[in-house]
């Protein structure tokens, strides 16, 4: 059986009723509450499984937002929701990473809930109505997706990052029918990917139209959770897949995506860099994929990027996704380096996903 067939305990194509381990929502919890109450909901079915994080917007900026936040605060208090994280506690995906365990079924009212697949979970995004149903009933139906297997070999070259690999895979699957499919990462190349790399790859599957993505439990994941032994669930060796692909990590190159349709064209970064300034590149319509490339080189000493004091005239922003990241930036010297190019810190909030 594949990973998702084991998690949902049914063959691909089946419709099953299951109870998720975690039900995540964020600022739109006020609207979910309204739908929940319109359904006749009064008491949460299982408040212990809710994870609510306020991370979308700047607090107190509009009357509507203040009303929404106050509504969420009251509801969390009334329902005694233990896992409620108020503003500035971090981005929902990072907080979720500290709450889950390998082998879990995770759902969230955010399309990028699939990020949690990095932690050996089946993680899928839901809409507000589906989330309200889970608040009220504690369970809902799932269709077991078919699975695409991607085997990774070798390691990424220096200066090539997880976002490059994500765009490489996106280009590879561009002409394939991947809607509602799940993705599994296998092979000798997986251990070379950090947890952050895995989160990046799982996150981008939402842009590919996939239902979810998952990584195997291994020593690196056990170390992340502080476990003495590898724990989790993984596919059988003889599992049947919708399609299988192999990716040689050593062949992956820096990539960017041209802005346009959600499944846009991936382009080699070198086609844009020679003779261009960063400002011209951004004005030319290159998405935030460039940001990770730039930040990666920035953090590694910029051997081939050549940052100027004014950062090519483009304002740069250091956006910590979690309070701990801010202090890590200070201790690692990033704050001093960023300051030297006249960039700015932004408070911990969703804008951190820009890069």
PDB file of N, CA and C in Angstrom, residues 3-69:
ATOM      1  N   UNK A   3       1.606   5.351   1.016  1.00  0.00           N
ATOM      2  CA  UNK A   3       1.543   6.068   2.293  1.00  0.00           C
ATOM      3  C   UNK A   3       0.113   6.499   2.618  1.00  0.00           C
ATOM      4  N   UNK A   4      -0.573   7.164   1.668  1.00  0.00           N
ATOM      5  CA  UNK A   4      -1.925   7.658   1.963  1.00  0.00           C
ATOM      6  C   UNK A   4      -2.912   6.508   2.112  1.00  0.00           C
ATOM      7  N   UNK A   5      -2.681   5.399   1.415  1.00  0.00           N
ATOM      8  CA  UNK A   5      -3.561   4.232   1.585  1.00  0.00           C
ATOM      9  C   UNK A   5      -3.432   3.670   2.997  1.00  0.00           C
ATOM     10  N   UNK A   6      -2.234   3.767   3.571  1.00  0.00           N
ATOM     11  CA  UNK A   6      -2.053   3.312   4.952  1.00  0.00           C
ATOM     12  C   UNK A   6      -2.672   4.299   5.947  1.00  0.00           C
ATOM     13  N   UNK A   7      -2.457   5.604   5.717  1.00  0.00           N
ATOM     14  CA  UNK A   7      -2.998   6.602   6.635  1.00  0.00           C
ATOM     15  C   UNK A   7      -4.519   6.539   6.677  1.00  0.00           C
ATOM     16  N   UNK A   8      -5.141   6.427   5.503  1.00  0.00           N
ATOM     17  CA  UNK A   8      -6.615   6.399   5.433  1.00  0.00           C
ATOM     18  C   UNK A   8      -7.174   4.981   5.481  1.00  0.00           C
ATOM     19  N   UNK A   9      -6.268   4.002   5.477  1.00  0.00           N
ATOM     20  CA  UNK A   9      -6.640   2.591   5.620  1.00  0.00           C
ATOM     21  C   UNK A   9      -7.675   2.157   4.582  1.00  0.00           C
ATOM     22  N   UNK A  10      -7.396   2.483   3.328  1.00  0.00           N
ATOM     23  CA  UNK A  10      -8.291   2.108   2.232  1.00  0.00           C
ATOM     24  C   UNK A  10      -7.533   2.269   0.916  1.00  0.00           C
ATOM     25  N   UNK A  11      -7.929   1.531  -0.132  1.00  0.00           N
ATOM     26  CA  UNK A  11      -7.247   1.658  -1.418  1.00  0.00           C
ATOM     27  C   UNK A  11      -7.586   2.964  -2.135  1.00  0.00           C
ATOM     28  N   UNK A  12      -6.718   3.368  -3.048  1.00  0.00           N
ATOM     29  CA  UNK A  12      -6.925   4.594  -3.816  1.00  0.00           C
ATOM     30  C   UNK A  12      -8.283   4.576  -4.514  1.00  0.00           C
ATOM     31  N   UNK A  13      -8.951   5.728  -4.484  1.00  0.00           N
ATOM     32  CA  UNK A  13     -10.263   5.851  -5.097  1.00  0.00           C
ATOM     33  C   UNK A  13     -11.407   5.650  -4.130  1.00  0.00           C
ATOM     34  N   UNK A  14     -11.119   5.101  -2.955  1.00  0.00           N
ATOM     35  CA  UNK A  14     -12.170   4.861  -1.955  1.00  0.00           C
ATOM     36  C   UNK A  14     -12.636   6.166  -1.320  1.00  0.00           C
ATOM     37  N   UNK A  15     -13.861   6.196  -0.856  1.00  0.00           N
ATOM     38  CA  UNK A  15     -14.395   7.300  -0.055  1.00  0.00           C
ATOM     39  C   UNK A  15     -14.516   6.799   1.373  1.00  0.00           C
ATOM     40  N   UNK A  16     -13.870   7.481   2.305  1.00  0.00           N
ATOM     41  CA  UNK A  16     -13.858   7.032   3.693  1.00  0.00           C
ATOM     42  C   UNK A  16     -14.223   8.188   4.626  1.00  0.00           C
ATOM     43  N   UNK A  17     -14.676   7.850   5.805  1.00  0.00           N
ATOM     44  CA  UNK A  17     -14.936   8.826   6.870  1.00  0.00           C
ATOM     45  C   UNK A  17     -13.831   8.688   7.901  1.00  0.00           C
ATOM     46  N   UNK A  18     -13.128   9.793   8.182  1.00  0.00           N
ATOM     47  CA  UNK A  18     -12.015   9.726   9.115  1.00  0.00           C
ATOM     48  C   UNK A  18     -12.012  10.928  10.056  1.00  0.00           C
ATOM     49  N   UNK A  19     -11.376  10.736  11.218  1.00  0.00           N
ATOM     50  CA  UNK A  19     -11.197  11.801  12.210  1.00  0.00           C
ATOM     51  C   UNK A  19      -9.753  12.293  12.163  1.00  0.00           C
ATOM     52  N   UNK A  20      -9.503  13.514  11.726  1.00  0.00           N
ATOM     53  CA  UNK A  20      -8.125  14.027  11.677  1.00  0.00           C
ATOM     54  C   UNK A  20      -7.512  14.148  13.072  1.00  0.00           C
ATOM     55  N   UNK A  21      -6.204  14.140  13.117  1.00  0.00           N
ATOM     56  CA  UNK A  21      -5.483  14.310  14.380  1.00  0.00           C
ATOM     57  C   UNK A  21      -5.397  15.781  14.776  1.00  0.00           C
ATOM     58  N   UNK A  22      -5.302  16.669  13.786  1.00  0.00           N
ATOM     59  CA  UNK A  22      -5.245  18.114  14.034  1.00  0.00           C
ATOM     60  C   UNK A  22      -6.102  18.822  12.990  1.00  0.00           C
ATOM     61  N   UNK A  23      -6.885  19.793  13.443  1.00  0.00           N
ATOM     62  CA  UNK A  23      -7.690  20.631  12.549  1.00  0.00           C
ATOM     63  C   UNK A  23      -7.211  22.068  12.735  1.00  0.00           C
ATOM     64  N   UNK A  24      -6.500  22.584  11.756  1.00  0.00           N
ATOM     65  CA  UNK A  24      -5.891  23.908  11.873  1.00  0.00           C
ATOM     66  C   UNK A  24      -6.735  24.966  11.164  1.00  0.00           C
ATOM     67  N   UNK A  25      -6.760  26.163  11.733  1.00  0.00           N
ATOM     68  CA  UNK A  25      -7.354  27.324  11.062  1.00  0.00           C
ATOM     69  C   UNK A  25      -6.595  28.562  11.524  1.00  0.00           C
ATOM     70  N   UNK A  26      -6.859  29.694  10.851  1.00  0.00           N
ATOM     71  CA  UNK A  26      -6.145  30.921  11.218  1.00  0.00           C
ATOM     72  C   UNK A  26      -7.132  32.079  11.331  1.00  0.00           C
ATOM     73  N   UNK A  27      -6.809  33.224  10.757  1.00  0.00           N
ATOM     74  CA  UNK A  27      -7.640  34.412  10.956  1.00  0.00           C
ATOM     75  C   UNK A  27      -9.084  34.259  10.493  1.00  0.00           C
ATOM     76  N   UNK A  28      -9.308  33.377   9.530  1.00  0.00           N
ATOM     77  CA  UNK A  28     -10.684  33.189   9.068  1.00  0.00           C
ATOM     78  C   UNK A  28     -11.508  32.312  10.015  1.00  0.00           C
ATOM     79  N   UNK A  29     -10.977  32.046  11.193  1.00  0.00           N
ATOM     80  CA  UNK A  29     -11.732  31.272  12.192  1.00  0.00           C
ATOM     81  C   UNK A  29     -13.022  31.975  12.582  1.00  0.00           C
ATOM     82  N   UNK A  30     -13.057  33.319  12.465  1.00  0.00           N
ATOM     83  CA  UNK A  30     -14.296  34.050  12.767  1.00  0.00           C
ATOM     84  C   UNK A  30     -15.393  33.653  11.783  1.00  0.00           C
ATOM     85  N   UNK A  31     -15.031  33.505  10.515  1.00  0.00           N
ATOM     86  CA  UNK A  31     -16.010  33.095   9.501  1.00  0.00           C
ATOM     87  C   UNK A  31     -16.376  31.624   9.663  1.00  0.00           C
ATOM     88  N   UNK A  32     -15.407  30.808  10.053  1.00  0.00           N
ATOM     89  CA  UNK A  32     -15.698  29.391  10.312  1.00  0.00           C
ATOM     90  C   UNK A  32     -16.662  29.272  11.483  1.00  0.00           C
ATOM     91  N   UNK A  33     -16.465  30.107  12.509  1.00  0.00           N
ATOM     92  CA  UNK A  33     -17.379  30.104  13.653  1.00  0.00           C
ATOM     93  C   UNK A  33     -18.797  30.421  13.205  1.00  0.00           C
ATOM     94  N   UNK A  34     -18.950  31.390  12.303  1.00  0.00           N
ATOM     95  CA  UNK A  34     -20.273  31.764  11.827  1.00  0.00           C
ATOM     96  C   UNK A  34     -20.939  30.598  11.106  1.00  0.00           C
ATOM     97  N   UNK A  35     -20.181  29.910  10.237  1.00  0.00           N
ATOM     98  CA  UNK A  35     -20.733  28.752   9.517  1.00  0.00           C
ATOM     99  C   UNK A  35     -21.064  27.641  10.500  1.00  0.00           C
ATOM    100  N   UNK A  36     -20.172  27.417  11.465  1.00  0.00           N
ATOM    101  CA  UNK A  36     -20.382  26.404  12.512  1.00  0.00           C
ATOM    102  C   UNK A  36     -21.707  26.652  13.239  1.00  0.00           C
ATOM    103  N   UNK A  37     -21.964  27.889  13.604  1.00  0.00           N
ATOM    104  CA  UNK A  37     -23.194  28.229  14.321  1.00  0.00           C
ATOM    105  C   UNK A  37     -24.418  28.149  13.412  1.00  0.00           C
ATOM    106  N   UNK A  38     -24.254  28.492  12.120  1.00  0.00           N
ATOM    107  CA  UNK A  38     -25.367  28.352  11.177  1.00  0.00           C
ATOM    108  C   UNK A  38     -25.747  26.885  10.987  1.00  0.00           C
ATOM    109  N   UNK A  39     -24.791  25.990  11.190  1.00  0.00           N
ATOM    110  CA  UNK A  39     -25.055  24.551  11.110  1.00  0.00           C
ATOM    111  C   UNK A  39     -25.709  24.011  12.373  1.00  0.00           C
ATOM    112  N   UNK A  40     -25.885  24.879  13.355  1.00  0.00           N
ATOM    113  CA  UNK A  40     -26.460  24.445  14.621  1.00  0.00           C
ATOM    114  C   UNK A  40     -25.422  24.054  15.645  1.00  0.00           C
ATOM    115  N   UNK A  41     -24.147  24.335  15.346  1.00  0.00           N
ATOM    116  CA  UNK A  41     -23.083  24.000  16.283  1.00  0.00           C
ATOM    117  C   UNK A  41     -23.095  24.892  17.514  1.00  0.00           C
ATOM    118  N   UNK A  42     -22.923  24.288  18.659  1.00  0.00           N
ATOM    119  CA  UNK A  42     -22.855  25.026  19.919  1.00  0.00           C
ATOM    120  C   UNK A  42     -21.550  24.723  20.661  1.00  0.00           C
ATOM    121  N   UNK A  43     -21.203  23.446  20.719  1.00  0.00           N
ATOM    122  CA  UNK A  43     -19.979  23.027  21.412  1.00  0.00           C
ATOM    123  C   UNK A  43     -19.099  22.260  20.441  1.00  0.00           C
ATOM    124  N   UNK A  44     -17.807  22.575  20.447  1.00  0.00           N
ATOM    125  CA  UNK A  44     -16.875  21.870  19.582  1.00  0.00           C
ATOM    126  C   UNK A  44     -16.855  20.376  19.910  1.00  0.00           C
ATOM    127  N   UNK A  45     -16.813  19.566  18.868  1.00  0.00           N
ATOM    128  CA  UNK A  45     -16.811  18.120  19.068  1.00  0.00           C
ATOM    129  C   UNK A  45     -15.565  17.663  19.813  1.00  0.00           C
ATOM    130  N   UNK A  46     -14.415  18.221  19.428  1.00  0.00           N
ATOM    131  CA  UNK A  46     -13.160  17.848  20.087  1.00  0.00           C
ATOM    132  C   UNK A  46     -12.225  19.051  20.067  1.00  0.00           C
ATOM    133  N   UNK A  47     -12.366  19.918  21.068  1.00  0.00           N
ATOM    134  CA  UNK A  47     -11.563  21.149  21.123  1.00  0.00           C
ATOM    135  C   UNK A  47     -10.074  20.846  21.201  1.00  0.00           C
ATOM    136  N   UNK A  48      -9.708  19.687  21.713  1.00  0.00           N
ATOM    137  CA  UNK A  48      -8.306  19.330  21.855  1.00  0.00           C
ATOM    138  C   UNK A  48      -7.584  19.139  20.538  1.00  0.00           C
ATOM    139  N   UNK A  49      -8.346  18.930  19.451  1.00  0.00           N
ATOM    140  CA  UNK A  49      -7.726  18.722  18.143  1.00  0.00           C
ATOM    141  C   UNK A  49      -7.602  20.011  17.338  1.00  0.00           C
ATOM    142  N   UNK A  50      -8.190  21.090  17.847  1.00  0.00           N
ATOM    143  CA  UNK A  50      -8.101  22.361  17.128  1.00  0.00           C
ATOM    144  C   UNK A  50      -6.750  23.030  17.346  1.00  0.00           C
ATOM    145  N   UNK A  51      -6.219  23.610  16.287  1.00  0.00           N
ATOM    146  CA  UNK A  51      -5.025  24.449  16.349  1.00  0.00           C
ATOM    147  C   UNK A  51      -5.384  25.733  15.612  1.00  0.00           C
ATOM    148  N   UNK A  52      -5.485  26.830  16.353  1.00  0.00           N
ATOM    149  CA  UNK A  52      -5.902  28.110  15.766  1.00  0.00           C
ATOM    150  C   UNK A  52      -4.767  29.120  15.940  1.00  0.00           C
ATOM    151  N   UNK A  53      -4.341  29.699  14.832  1.00  0.00           N
ATOM    152  CA  UNK A  53      -3.205  30.624  14.832  1.00  0.00           C
ATOM    153  C   UNK A  53      -3.602  31.910  14.113  1.00  0.00           C
ATOM    154  N   UNK A  54      -3.422  33.035  14.763  1.00  0.00           N
ATOM    155  CA  UNK A  54      -3.676  34.324  14.122  1.00  0.00           C
ATOM    156  C   UNK A  54      -2.364  34.815  13.513  1.00  0.00           C
ATOM    157  N   UNK A  55      -2.290  34.789  12.193  1.00  0.00           N
ATOM    158  CA  UNK A  55      -1.022  35.148  11.549  1.00  0.00           C
ATOM    159  C   UNK A  55      -1.189  35.858  10.212  1.00  0.00           C
ATOM    160  N   UNK A  56      -2.417  36.165   9.824  1.00  0.00           N
ATOM    161  CA  UNK A  56      -2.635  36.668   8.464  1.00  0.00           C
ATOM    162  C   UNK A  56      -2.359  38.160   8.292  1.00  0.00           C
ATOM    163  N   UNK A  57      -2.797  38.960   9.244  1.00  0.00           N
ATOM    164  CA  UNK A  57      -2.791  40.404   9.024  1.00  0.00           C
ATOM    165  C   UNK A  57      -2.198  41.144  10.215  1.00  0.00           C
ATOM    166  N   UNK A  58      -1.948  42.431   9.999  1.00  0.00           N
ATOM    167  CA  UNK A  58      -1.489  43.289  11.085  1.00  0.00           C
ATOM    168  C   UNK A  58      -2.659  43.556  12.023  1.00  0.00           C
ATOM    169  N   UNK A  59      -2.454  43.389  13.298  1.00  0.00           N
ATOM    170  CA  UNK A  59      -3.536  43.553  14.258  1.00  0.00           C
ATOM    171  C   UNK A  59      -3.968  45.013  14.359  1.00  0.00           C
ATOM    172  N   UNK A  60      -5.281  45.207  14.557  1.00  0.00           N
ATOM    173  CA  UNK A  60      -5.821  46.538  14.832  1.00  0.00           C
ATOM    174  C   UNK A  60      -5.810  47.487  13.655  1.00  0.00           C
ATOM    175  N   UNK A  61      -5.675  46.973  12.428  1.00  0.00           N
ATOM    176  CA  UNK A  61      -5.570  47.874  11.279  1.00  0.00           C
ATOM    177  C   UNK A  61      -6.932  48.323  10.751  1.00  0.00           C
ATOM    178  N   UNK A  62      -7.972  47.515  10.951  1.00  0.00           N
ATOM    179  CA  UNK A  62      -9.322  47.900  10.510  1.00  0.00           C
ATOM    180  C   UNK A  62     -10.327  47.498  11.569  1.00  0.00           C
ATOM    181  N   UNK A  63     -11.491  48.162  11.557  1.00  0.00           N
ATOM    182  CA  UNK A  63     -12.545  47.816  12.505  1.00  0.00           C
ATOM    183  C   UNK A  63     -13.015  46.381  12.300  1.00  0.00           C
ATOM    184  N   UNK A  64     -13.121  45.975  11.029  1.00  0.00           N
ATOM    185  CA  UNK A  64     -13.572  44.615  10.729  1.00  0.00           C
ATOM    186  C   UNK A  64     -12.613  43.579  11.301  1.00  0.00           C
ATOM    187  N   UNK A  65     -11.321  43.828  11.150  1.00  0.00           N
ATOM    188  CA  UNK A  65     -10.327  42.893  11.662  1.00  0.00           C
ATOM    189  C   UNK A  65     -10.375  42.831  13.181  1.00  0.00           C
ATOM    190  N   UNK A  66     -10.549  43.971  13.824  1.00  0.00           N
ATOM    191  CA  UNK A  66     -10.658  43.997  15.287  1.00  0.00           C
ATOM    192  C   UNK A  66     -11.860  43.172  15.740  1.00  0.00           C
ATOM    193  N   UNK A  67     -12.992  43.334  15.044  1.00  0.00           N
ATOM    194  CA  UNK A  67     -14.186  42.549  15.402  1.00  0.00           C
ATOM    195  C   UNK A  67     -13.933  41.056  15.212  1.00  0.00           C
ATOM    196  N   UNK A  68     -13.286  40.694  14.102  1.00  0.00           N
ATOM    197  CA  UNK A  68     -12.994  39.277  13.848  1.00  0.00           C
ATOM    198  C   UNK A  68     -12.094  38.700  14.929  1.00  0.00           C
ATOM    199  N   UNK A  69     -11.034  39.443  15.267  1.00  0.00           N
ATOM    200  CA  UNK A  69     -10.106  38.951  16.282  1.00  0.00           C
ATOM    201  C   UNK A  69     -10.790  38.827  17.645  1.00  0.00           C
TER     202      UNK A  69
END
